[in-house]
Amino acid sequence: MATSAQHMARTPDVGERLNKSQGILSDLYLPQFIPAVLLIMYGAVVIWSASLTNPNAVFSRHILGIVLGFIAAAVVWRFDVRRLANMSVALLVFDALLLISPRIPGLSWSAMGMTGWIRIPFIRLTAQPSEIAKLVTIFFIAGISSQYNGKVENLRDYVRLCAMLLIPFVLIMVQPDLGTGLIILVTGAIIIICAGPKPSWVLVTIAMIVVGSALIIIESQIEGIPHILKTYQLNRLIVFVDPSVDPSGNGYNLMQAKIAVGSGGLIGKGLGNATQAASGFLPESHTDFVFALLAEEFGFVGSVVLLGLFAWMIISTVLLAMRIEAPFSKLVLVGCAAMWSFQVLENVGMCIGIMPITGIPLPFISFGSSSMIAQIMAVGMVQSVWCHRQKAG
Amino acid sequence: MDFSLVIVIGALVVAAILIVAYIHFGRSESSFSLDIGGAAPTASGGSDTSSEKTFAGRLKGLFIYVCGIFGVLLARLWSMQLVSSEEYSRQAELNRTRTIRSAAPRGRILDRNGVEIVTNRPSLTVVAGPDVVYDTVEVQLLSNLCGMPYMATRRKIRDESEGAQSKRTVSVDVSRRVVAFIAAHPEVFPDVDVEQRSERFYPFGSLAAHVVGYTGTVTAEQLESNTEETGGITYHSGDIVGQAGVEYQYESVLQGIAGEQTVYVDSGGTVLDYVAKIDAQSGSDLVLTIDAKVQEAAERSLVNVTNYIRAKQGFPASSGCAVAIDCSSGEIICMASFPTYSPSVFVGGISNSDWDTLTNEKNNYPLFNRAISGQYPAGSTIKALSSLAALEYGLATDKTTWNCTGWWTGFGEDYGMYCYLKTGHGMIGLQRGITMSCDVVYYEIGKGFYYSDEPEGLQKTYRKFGLGSYTGIDLPSEECGRVPDAEWKWNYFTDAPDDSRRWQGGDTCNIAIGQGDMLVTCLQMVCAYCGIANDGVVMKPHVLRSVRAATGEGSVIDYKPEPIFECPEPKKSLDLVKAGLKGVVYEESWSQTVHWNSLDKTVIGKTGTGQMAGEYPIGWFVGIVPAENPRYVVGANIDEVLEGAQSGMYVVRDIMGAIYDQPDPLFSYNVENADTTDENFVW
């Protein structure tokens, strides 16, 4: 089955390139590629300004991450992602290995209380495998969902899809990494929803998740019983509603982030003049709270440009998904769009006090090579779908 | 945020979205058609169009979801960055700016001739930046240099009470040697400086302590009071403010304006940059009406006289006070209270044991300014006013005579009262009654008032001369004394039977001789005698003469003398009273007169011995000099003595002697250590 699929896919592709020889540009889906490149450039400017005052933001490492990301993306781009459609078991195993790798002795690496890092032996390179695992999860869920061709008619199939999604989710949550866990859950859930289950099932599932979360939160506040969520995790979840639960920690961070965003005003304080970030009031100004730094430097105009570029890129991806025929490719695109949109919602929303504080990066902008490589690889995934589409006549 | 600008930006954003959408759709329509690639579906119905519809519907839902996310984020950013940005900008500024205050030197306090009573003393202070605490070697060197334990030095550098960014005081009043060593080794002492600060200094020790008062750290109530109450000064924790006397009364003039240095800091509190700086502006100098020479004489006299009384008369002479006033302007020439204290103990914060000493009953409350806050029975000094009342209400004339047998039974034998001279004065008129201080004369006057149409005419006259009301002197905590009348007595003794609460004839007689429930302050008595001296005009007593300009020459405020009350009396009555008062000084007793013959000015005055049940009497003297053209009124009292003539009068004589530079050669009593800084008398 897989062989025939590859065969079907390749032949017209090669033929088209030979026939029309439109060059490399025709293989690029520009409405998605251009905003992605602009976002990466925008991010580089922001990280460069952060590097002026923040010794943790090393600009050369940021550029290295971008370069590595483009190399990885180019590989993904030339690779026909449809080949992964029927490799769900292999994907699941690979996904699970990535997610448990930070717990494998010899690989695990931790510093300053961070979890979820590995250090690759011999080359001493540290990485966050969960970033790559997000992409693998997209392939995995898209793979198992696409077999129903847009209509999941059997409740058992739907439950099985949900159970499959729970595997990577649970593995990431035990790390514990609430932020990445939420991304995986939301991304996978949107892929499953787009795969065509009955709306009533989806609504019941969402209701169950809401009730279950509420129960967990309530349980974690009752004295005298073992808590599912630790106090700091609970505080992170509710601090954006009530900053006074953690005035010195997350409440302070949130307050400083909001001050940074708000004080940016219409046009911002200018590149390198962000007083909140430069004077150290804004924590993690180059990673988790990078949006606050950007909003402080470039103001409302800069924020709108950023969100506009994201919107352009994500909506282009969704529109491409509407046009692509193959269910697997469709769902991979849906997964990418869902991942980006949720990360933007979560990261920006956290800085402006409408989402819980979780340690997730802003795609293409935040400092951190693992995230950068994974996000550019996701761009490669979209481009690969475009590149290997079946063209008419 | 300009609303039209917002509209323009919104329009641009919409336009950009439309253009992107147009290009996008335009490109995609023409560049490709829908493919049918990808893996073949494993489920049935690969060509079922219903599944296509499902995908399309779900993807539309995803599209709406994505748009919703960006809509929510944009709306929130709009509200934060455009609507509320000013509030956030304010908070961002608050975050990064700190103000370092530097205290302004307080104004000096000078006497009327420009002699410094209170001034400032430079104090060389070693200060260190907050980060020095992390340099163990430097802290160790500092502690060796300043002669303090290592831990004490460390604690001082950690003390944030002067502000987190301010330099921390390590050691005050360091020697020149320490200063030189630090200056010579800047590489050993990074971030350590020697600052010249100023502290209150009292060149004459306790001189005029009760007038100038003392300073202390600002209290919680003062911090909370609004700027209207403090005269436009906003206080900060740790500020030094006046707490008593002139320091308190003229705080807003003396305080000056603290310097402010605005700095930018980072989140750790490290100073990144210096912004605006306002230099400290020192407070204005006050010129008092006090004459340091006379003040010094008055204080020394109180010490000498009380010593003399203890040694020679065997009375406790526990406390006393004296006031001299220029009756033409109301200027206080001297104001002394005994026992006294040294205001310098308050500099840099008073210790608990010092505070206990100063507030202990055994030490007779040295902080208490008896001249304005001590309320005593006036004794016979009141008789001058009683005489004026009798003349005013027609109860006596210059011809009226009474017979003093020493025992007076004007209200019947059961209510008989003695004259202080139990052998009696014989037939006696009003003028002679003042001179000899004959009680019977005033019993008769009191009885006259009791049965007259104006039974409280006596009190009216006392009140007319300012008794029972505040003089309004420019010093805090003045008391107003008490002029008792029928209403007061009824309301005051609420627990007593009605008969005892009712006003009796004997009560009027008692207040006519200055005893009973009548209470006055020394300042009130002096002011009342100013009324006699000035033929009825009493100027408001004050200690402020002028406020010198903070910069340049001259004064910014000159005190304008003003009358507080007028109590016109017929010249004939005043002349009679003055003649009686002159008799007190020159006729009543040789032992009194002998002290005044050495003064080439004519003095008139009255002794008094105020009595309270079960206590030693209080000895008064109030004098006016010169008699012909009165200029100064001087009053003094000493508590727990035999009588006024042998206590308060000596003090008044010494003060007048200092004014005219003619000391009393007869009163030469000096204890061996009659230095006013002797710790036996100066607490």
mmCIF file of C-alpha atoms in Angstrom, chain B residues 542-664:
data_model
loop_
_atom_site.group_PDB
_atom_site.id
_atom_site.type_symbol
_atom_site.label_atom_id
_atom_site.label_comp_id
_atom_site.label_asym_id
_atom_site.label_seq_id
_atom_site.Cartn_x
_atom_site.Cartn_y
_atom_site.Cartn_z
ATOM 1 C CA HIS B 542 6.643 86.295 71.311
ATOM 2 C CA VAL B 543 10.079 84.772 70.948
ATOM 3 C CA LEU B 544 10.518 85.224 67.176
ATOM 4 C CA ARG B 545 12.145 88.463 66.103
ATOM 5 C CA SER B 546 12.765 87.766 62.436
ATOM 6 C CA VAL B 547 13.497 85.086 59.894
ATOM 7 C CA ARG B 548 16.696 85.641 57.999
ATOM 8 C CA ALA B 549 16.729 85.143 54.258
ATOM 9 C CA ALA B 550 18.080 81.704 53.338
ATOM 10 C CA THR B 551 20.236 83.307 50.657
ATOM 11 C CA GLY B 552 21.667 86.774 50.819
ATOM 12 C CA GLU B 553 21.310 89.425 53.468
ATOM 13 C CA GLY B 554 18.290 90.694 55.330
ATOM 14 C CA SER B 555 15.267 89.044 56.741
ATOM 15 C CA VAL B 556 12.247 87.614 54.979
ATOM 16 C CA ILE B 557 9.888 87.897 57.925
ATOM 17 C CA ASP B 558 9.970 90.511 60.677
ATOM 18 C CA TYR B 559 7.693 89.893 63.605
ATOM 19 C CA LYS B 560 5.083 92.612 63.789
ATOM 20 C CA PRO B 561 4.253 93.451 67.426
ATOM 21 C CA GLU B 562 0.522 93.498 68.063
ATOM 22 C CA PRO B 563 -1.558 94.077 71.183
ATOM 23 C CA ILE B 564 -3.385 91.010 72.459
ATOM 24 C CA PHE B 565 -5.732 92.919 74.689
ATOM 25 C CA GLU B 566 -6.330 96.352 76.120
ATOM 26 C CA CYS B 567 -7.454 96.891 79.694
ATOM 27 C CA PRO B 568 -7.749 100.645 80.121
ATOM 28 C CA GLU B 569 -7.825 101.815 83.707
ATOM 29 C CA PRO B 570 -8.094 105.396 84.979
ATOM 30 C CA LYS B 571 -4.680 106.974 85.429
ATOM 31 C CA LYS B 572 -5.564 107.738 88.985
ATOM 32 C CA SER B 573 -6.126 104.067 89.783
ATOM 33 C CA LEU B 574 -2.930 103.025 88.043
ATOM 34 C CA ASP B 575 -0.926 105.681 89.821
ATOM 35 C CA LEU B 576 -2.250 104.481 93.155
ATOM 36 C CA VAL B 577 -1.357 100.870 92.343
ATOM 37 C CA LYS B 578 2.072 101.818 91.028
ATOM 38 C CA ALA B 579 2.731 103.806 94.177
ATOM 39 C CA GLY B 580 1.776 100.779 96.210
ATOM 40 C CA LEU B 581 4.079 98.585 94.117
ATOM 41 C CA LYS B 582 6.925 101.021 94.545
ATOM 42 C CA GLY B 583 6.364 100.782 98.295
ATOM 43 C CA VAL B 584 6.788 96.996 98.073
ATOM 44 C CA VAL B 585 10.287 97.464 96.727
ATOM 45 C CA TYR B 586 11.450 100.417 98.748
ATOM 46 C CA GLU B 587 9.336 100.489 101.938
ATOM 47 C CA GLU B 588 7.919 97.123 102.888
ATOM 48 C CA SER B 589 11.080 95.705 104.335
ATOM 49 C CA TRP B 590 14.691 96.786 104.539
ATOM 50 C CA SER B 591 15.884 93.318 103.639
ATOM 51 C CA GLN B 592 14.081 93.679 100.291
ATOM 52 C CA THR B 593 15.056 97.259 99.599
ATOM 53 C CA VAL B 594 18.735 96.663 100.185
ATOM 54 C CA HIS B 595 18.931 94.491 97.053
ATOM 55 C CA TRP B 596 17.347 97.161 94.868
ATOM 56 C CA ASN B 597 19.383 100.137 96.053
ATOM 57 C CA SER B 598 22.319 98.808 94.050
ATOM 58 C CA LEU B 599 20.302 99.249 90.820
ATOM 59 C CA ASP B 600 20.225 102.783 89.460
ATOM 60 C CA LYS B 601 16.750 102.236 87.960
ATOM 61 C CA THR B 602 13.577 102.548 89.990
ATOM 62 C CA VAL B 603 11.779 99.261 90.224
ATOM 63 C CA ILE B 604 8.187 98.621 91.189
ATOM 64 C CA GLY B 605 6.857 95.147 91.831
ATOM 65 C CA LYS B 606 5.085 92.742 94.075
ATOM 66 C CA THR B 607 6.075 89.693 96.013
ATOM 67 C CA GLY B 608 3.731 86.782 96.403
ATOM 68 C CA THR B 609 3.526 83.511 98.256
ATOM 69 C CA GLY B 610 1.105 81.148 96.650
ATOM 70 C CA GLN B 611 -0.208 78.364 98.806
ATOM 71 C CA MET B 612 -1.803 75.052 98.031
ATOM 72 C CA ALA B 613 -3.142 72.794 100.732
ATOM 73 C CA GLY B 614 -0.544 70.375 102.035
ATOM 74 C CA GLU B 615 2.338 71.679 99.914
ATOM 75 C CA TYR B 616 5.224 74.043 100.363
ATOM 76 C CA PRO B 617 4.392 77.582 99.138
ATOM 77 C CA ILE B 618 5.508 78.959 95.822
ATOM 78 C CA GLY B 619 7.465 82.214 95.958
ATOM 79 C CA TRP B 620 6.711 84.902 93.360
ATOM 80 C CA PHE B 621 8.059 88.229 92.358
ATOM 81 C CA VAL B 622 6.935 90.343 89.414
ATOM 82 C CA GLY B 623 8.717 93.593 88.806
ATOM 83 C CA ILE B 624 8.551 96.525 86.378
ATOM 84 C CA VAL B 625 11.593 98.579 85.429
ATOM 85 C CA PRO B 626 12.148 101.488 85.123
ATOM 86 C CA ALA B 627 9.158 102.718 87.092
ATOM 87 C CA GLU B 628 8.920 106.140 85.416
ATOM 88 C CA ASN B 629 8.927 104.885 81.841
ATOM 89 C CA PRO B 630 8.385 101.158 82.005
ATOM 90 C CA ARG B 631 10.363 99.024 79.561
ATOM 91 C CA TYR B 632 10.785 95.545 81.052
ATOM 92 C CA VAL B 633 8.505 93.370 83.119
ATOM 93 C CA VAL B 634 10.253 90.480 84.816
ATOM 94 C CA GLY B 635 8.575 87.695 86.754
ATOM 95 C CA ALA B 636 9.902 84.645 88.496
ATOM 96 C CA ASN B 637 8.630 81.951 90.793
ATOM 97 C CA ILE B 638 10.274 79.163 92.713
ATOM 98 C CA ASP B 639 8.309 76.206 93.953
ATOM 99 C CA GLU B 640 8.567 74.789 97.475
ATOM 100 C CA VAL B 641 10.083 77.746 99.303
ATOM 101 C CA LEU B 642 9.323 79.916 102.359
ATOM 102 C CA GLU B 643 8.068 83.038 100.594
ATOM 103 C CA GLY B 644 8.385 85.155 97.462
ATOM 104 C CA ALA B 645 10.557 87.918 98.874
ATOM 105 C CA GLN B 646 13.378 85.502 99.613
ATOM 106 C CA SER B 647 13.166 83.437 96.413
ATOM 107 C CA GLY B 648 11.622 84.790 93.213
ATOM 108 C CA MET B 649 12.730 88.311 94.019
ATOM 109 C CA TYR B 650 16.418 87.358 93.944
ATOM 110 C CA VAL B 651 15.948 85.860 90.473
ATOM 111 C CA VAL B 652 14.175 88.977 89.200
ATOM 112 C CA ARG B 653 16.952 91.112 90.680
ATOM 113 C CA ASP B 654 19.590 89.014 88.905
ATOM 114 C CA ILE B 655 17.745 89.275 85.584
ATOM 115 C CA MET B 656 17.365 93.051 85.890
ATOM 116 C CA GLY B 657 20.992 93.168 86.924
ATOM 117 C CA ALA B 658 21.909 91.361 83.699
ATOM 118 C CA ILE B 659 19.715 93.673 81.603
ATOM 119 C CA TYR B 660 21.346 96.796 83.033
ATOM 120 C CA ASP B 661 24.685 95.179 83.713
ATOM 121 C CA GLN B 662 24.415 95.961 87.423
ATOM 122 C CA PRO B 663 24.559 92.688 89.338
ATOM 123 C CA ASP B 664 23.342 92.461 92.895
#
